[in-house]
Amino acid sequence: MRRPAAILGAQQVARSAADGYTLLLTHQGIATINPHLYPKLGFDPLADFAPITRFGIGSLLLTVSSAVPARSVKDLIAQARAKPGTLSYGTPGIGTPPHLASELFTRMAGIEATHVPFKGGGALATAMLGGMSAFRWMV
C-alpha cells in the first residue's frame, strides 16, 4: 500500500532537530487514523510530536460531477441503487478523512461505489473536472 504524502512529511519532521524551527501542519489523520492503517509509520505521533494549537476546522462537502444527472443526495442514492457499481468516488488518498466519510456514506446509503484514490486533492479536483469521478468529498 502506497503511503500518503502526509506520512512522508511527518517522517521528515519527526527526524528533524527539536529546535523549534520545524513545524508540522497536518490533518488529524496523522495521529488518529494512520496509526491504525499503517503498522510501520516511521514515527510515533504521540511521542514524536507536541501539539501546539488547532489551526482550523474543516467540514466535508459532497460534490457531484456535472456529468452525473443527480441534483441531490437522494437523486445520487437512487441512481446508485438503479445501477449498482457504476458510480465511482475520488478521494485524496487511502485512509484520508474523505475516504472514510465516503465509505461510511456508501454503507449507510446501502449503495455500491468504486473508490479511486488520488495523489492528493489537486489531482482529484483535476480528474473530477474532467468527469473521471462521479462524486467526491472536499475538505
mmCIF file of C-alpha atoms in Angstrom:
data_model
loop_
_atom_site.group_PDB
_atom_site.id
_atom_site.type_symbol
_atom_site.label_atom_id
_atom_site.label_comp_id
_atom_site.label_asym_id
_atom_site.label_seq_id
_atom_site.Cartn_x
_atom_site.Cartn_y
_atom_site.Cartn_z
ATOM 1 C CA MET A 1 0.000 0.000 0.000
ATOM 2 C CA ARG A 2 1.369 3.388 -1.020
ATOM 3 C CA ARG A 3 1.983 5.768 1.871
ATOM 4 C CA PRO A 4 0.270 9.158 1.700
ATOM 5 C CA ALA A 5 2.461 12.243 1.343
ATOM 6 C CA ALA A 6 1.367 13.380 4.812
ATOM 7 C CA ILE A 7 3.140 10.358 6.312
ATOM 8 C CA LEU A 8 6.331 11.113 4.396
ATOM 9 C CA GLY A 9 6.236 14.707 5.593
ATOM 10 C CA ALA A 10 5.613 13.669 9.186
ATOM 11 C CA GLN A 11 8.562 11.251 8.999
ATOM 12 C CA GLN A 12 10.844 14.108 7.915
ATOM 13 C CA VAL A 13 9.611 16.380 10.695
ATOM 14 C CA ALA A 14 9.981 13.606 13.292
ATOM 15 C CA ARG A 15 13.632 13.171 12.225
ATOM 16 C CA SER A 16 14.344 16.909 12.335
ATOM 17 C CA ALA A 17 16.161 18.532 15.224
ATOM 18 C CA ALA A 18 13.812 19.553 18.035
ATOM 19 C CA ASP A 19 14.961 23.179 17.807
ATOM 20 C CA GLY A 20 11.596 24.886 17.267
ATOM 21 C CA TYR A 21 12.320 25.743 13.635
ATOM 22 C CA THR A 22 10.489 22.817 12.021
ATOM 23 C CA LEU A 23 6.713 22.598 12.356
ATOM 24 C CA LEU A 24 4.202 20.077 11.061
ATOM 25 C CA LEU A 25 0.842 21.374 9.881
ATOM 26 C CA THR A 26 -1.368 18.397 9.068
ATOM 27 C CA HIS A 27 -4.860 16.984 9.387
ATOM 28 C CA GLN A 28 -5.962 14.744 12.238
ATOM 29 C CA GLY A 29 -5.310 11.602 10.230
ATOM 30 C CA ILE A 30 -1.612 11.568 11.115
ATOM 31 C CA ALA A 31 -2.378 10.977 14.793
ATOM 32 C CA THR A 32 -5.803 9.347 14.752
ATOM 33 C CA ILE A 33 -6.245 7.365 11.533
ATOM 34 C CA ASN A 34 -2.865 6.414 10.092
ATOM 35 C CA PRO A 35 -1.555 4.525 13.159
ATOM 36 C CA HIS A 36 -4.442 2.093 12.644
ATOM 37 C CA LEU A 37 -3.890 1.685 8.900
ATOM 38 C CA TYR A 38 -0.104 1.575 8.624
ATOM 39 C CA PRO A 39 1.786 -0.723 11.028
ATOM 40 C CA LYS A 40 5.147 0.990 10.448
ATOM 41 C CA LEU A 41 4.697 4.747 10.234
ATOM 42 C CA GLY A 42 8.321 5.572 10.969
ATOM 43 C CA PHE A 43 7.287 7.827 13.854
ATOM 44 C CA ASP A 44 5.116 7.779 16.950
ATOM 45 C CA PRO A 45 2.521 10.551 16.677
ATOM 46 C CA LEU A 46 2.154 10.822 20.441
ATOM 47 C CA ALA A 47 5.843 10.640 21.388
ATOM 48 C CA ASP A 48 7.457 12.448 18.437
ATOM 49 C CA PHE A 49 5.193 15.498 18.231
ATOM 50 C CA ALA A 50 3.925 18.068 20.701
ATOM 51 C CA PRO A 51 0.654 19.713 19.682
ATOM 52 C CA ILE A 52 0.741 23.499 19.720
ATOM 53 C CA THR A 53 -2.730 24.581 18.639
ATOM 54 C CA ARG A 54 -5.632 23.752 16.411
ATOM 55 C CA PHE A 55 -5.063 25.647 13.191
ATOM 56 C CA GLY A 56 -8.551 25.360 11.763
ATOM 57 C CA ILE A 57 -11.703 23.342 11.489
ATOM 58 C CA GLY A 58 -12.813 21.853 8.207
ATOM 59 C CA SER A 59 -16.043 20.351 7.038
ATOM 60 C CA LEU A 60 -16.591 17.761 4.363
ATOM 61 C CA LEU A 61 -18.660 18.746 1.357
ATOM 62 C CA LEU A 62 -20.170 16.266 -1.079
ATOM 63 C CA THR A 63 -19.823 17.379 -4.697
ATOM 64 C CA VAL A 64 -21.049 15.593 -7.796
ATOM 65 C CA SER A 65 -19.670 15.851 -11.311
ATOM 66 C CA SER A 66 -21.873 17.792 -13.706
ATOM 67 C CA ALA A 67 -21.813 14.676 -15.905
ATOM 68 C CA VAL A 68 -23.928 12.891 -13.269
ATOM 69 C CA PRO A 69 -27.668 13.672 -13.597
ATOM 70 C CA ALA A 70 -28.188 13.631 -9.806
ATOM 71 C CA ARG A 71 -29.054 17.040 -8.351
ATOM 72 C CA SER A 72 -29.492 15.958 -4.734
ATOM 73 C CA VAL A 73 -28.186 13.315 -2.360
ATOM 74 C CA LYS A 74 -31.492 11.496 -2.772
ATOM 75 C CA ASP A 75 -31.006 11.506 -6.575
ATOM 76 C CA LEU A 76 -27.445 10.222 -6.216
ATOM 77 C CA ILE A 77 -28.509 7.356 -3.980
ATOM 78 C CA ALA A 78 -31.396 6.464 -6.329
ATOM 79 C CA GLN A 79 -29.051 6.448 -9.324
ATOM 80 C CA ALA A 80 -26.532 4.271 -7.481
ATOM 81 C CA ARG A 81 -29.239 1.802 -6.480
ATOM 82 C CA ALA A 82 -30.616 1.657 -10.010
ATOM 83 C CA LYS A 83 -27.189 0.879 -11.473
ATOM 84 C CA PRO A 84 -25.124 -0.823 -8.732
ATOM 85 C CA GLY A 85 -21.355 -0.495 -9.054
ATOM 86 C CA THR A 86 -21.418 2.116 -11.830
ATOM 87 C CA LEU A 87 -20.505 5.130 -9.696
ATOM 88 C CA SER A 88 -17.006 5.938 -8.532
ATOM 89 C CA TYR A 89 -15.777 8.362 -5.928
ATOM 90 C CA GLY A 90 -12.440 10.019 -5.671
ATOM 91 C CA THR A 91 -10.529 10.906 -2.541
ATOM 92 C CA PRO A 92 -7.144 12.494 -1.878
ATOM 93 C CA GLY A 93 -5.870 9.070 -0.770
ATOM 94 C CA ILE A 94 -6.456 5.850 1.122
ATOM 95 C CA GLY A 95 -7.319 6.358 4.778
ATOM 96 C CA THR A 96 -7.929 10.093 4.473
ATOM 97 C CA PRO A 97 -10.961 11.581 6.218
ATOM 98 C CA PRO A 98 -12.751 11.975 2.843
ATOM 99 C CA HIS A 99 -12.119 8.274 2.081
ATOM 100 C CA LEU A 100 -13.526 7.178 5.426
ATOM 101 C CA ALA A 101 -16.510 9.543 5.052
ATOM 102 C CA SER A 102 -17.227 8.109 1.591
ATOM 103 C CA GLU A 103 -17.123 4.553 2.895
ATOM 104 C CA LEU A 104 -19.499 5.497 5.692
ATOM 105 C CA PHE A 105 -21.819 7.244 3.226
ATOM 106 C CA THR A 106 -21.983 4.277 0.842
ATOM 107 C CA ARG A 107 -22.626 1.837 3.679
ATOM 108 C CA MET A 108 -25.298 3.989 5.318
ATOM 109 C CA ALA A 109 -26.989 4.576 1.959
ATOM 110 C CA GLY A 110 -26.748 0.890 1.023
ATOM 111 C CA ILE A 111 -25.073 1.628 -2.310
ATOM 112 C CA GLU A 112 -22.012 0.375 -4.159
ATOM 113 C CA ALA A 113 -19.374 2.747 -5.499
ATOM 114 C CA THR A 114 -15.758 2.269 -6.527
ATOM 115 C CA HIS A 115 -13.082 4.101 -4.552
ATOM 116 C CA VAL A 116 -10.497 5.887 -6.695
ATOM 117 C CA PRO A 117 -7.630 7.174 -4.517
ATOM 118 C CA PHE A 118 -5.654 10.089 -5.951
ATOM 119 C CA LYS A 119 -2.260 11.512 -5.038
ATOM 120 C CA GLY A 120 -3.765 14.448 -3.178
ATOM 121 C CA GLY A 121 -6.607 16.902 -3.545
ATOM 122 C CA GLY A 122 -5.215 18.735 -6.583
ATOM 123 C CA ALA A 123 -5.106 15.620 -8.745
ATOM 124 C CA LEU A 124 -8.590 14.707 -7.543
ATOM 125 C CA ALA A 125 -10.039 18.110 -8.464
ATOM 126 C CA THR A 126 -8.487 17.944 -11.947
ATOM 127 C CA ALA A 127 -9.900 14.449 -12.522
ATOM 128 C CA MET A 128 -13.345 15.434 -11.351
ATOM 129 C CA LEU A 129 -13.416 18.492 -13.602
ATOM 130 C CA GLY A 130 -12.567 16.098 -16.424
ATOM 131 C CA GLY A 131 -15.519 13.875 -15.496
ATOM 132 C CA MET A 132 -13.416 10.947 -14.197
ATOM 133 C CA SER A 133 -15.070 10.697 -10.782
ATOM 134 C CA ALA A 134 -18.806 10.739 -10.126
ATOM 135 C CA PHE A 135 -18.658 12.193 -6.636
ATOM 136 C CA ARG A 136 -16.053 13.267 -4.153
ATOM 137 C CA TRP A 137 -15.625 14.744 -0.733
ATOM 138 C CA MET A 138 -13.926 18.075 -0.334
ATOM 139 C CA VAL A 139 -12.456 19.459 2.873
#
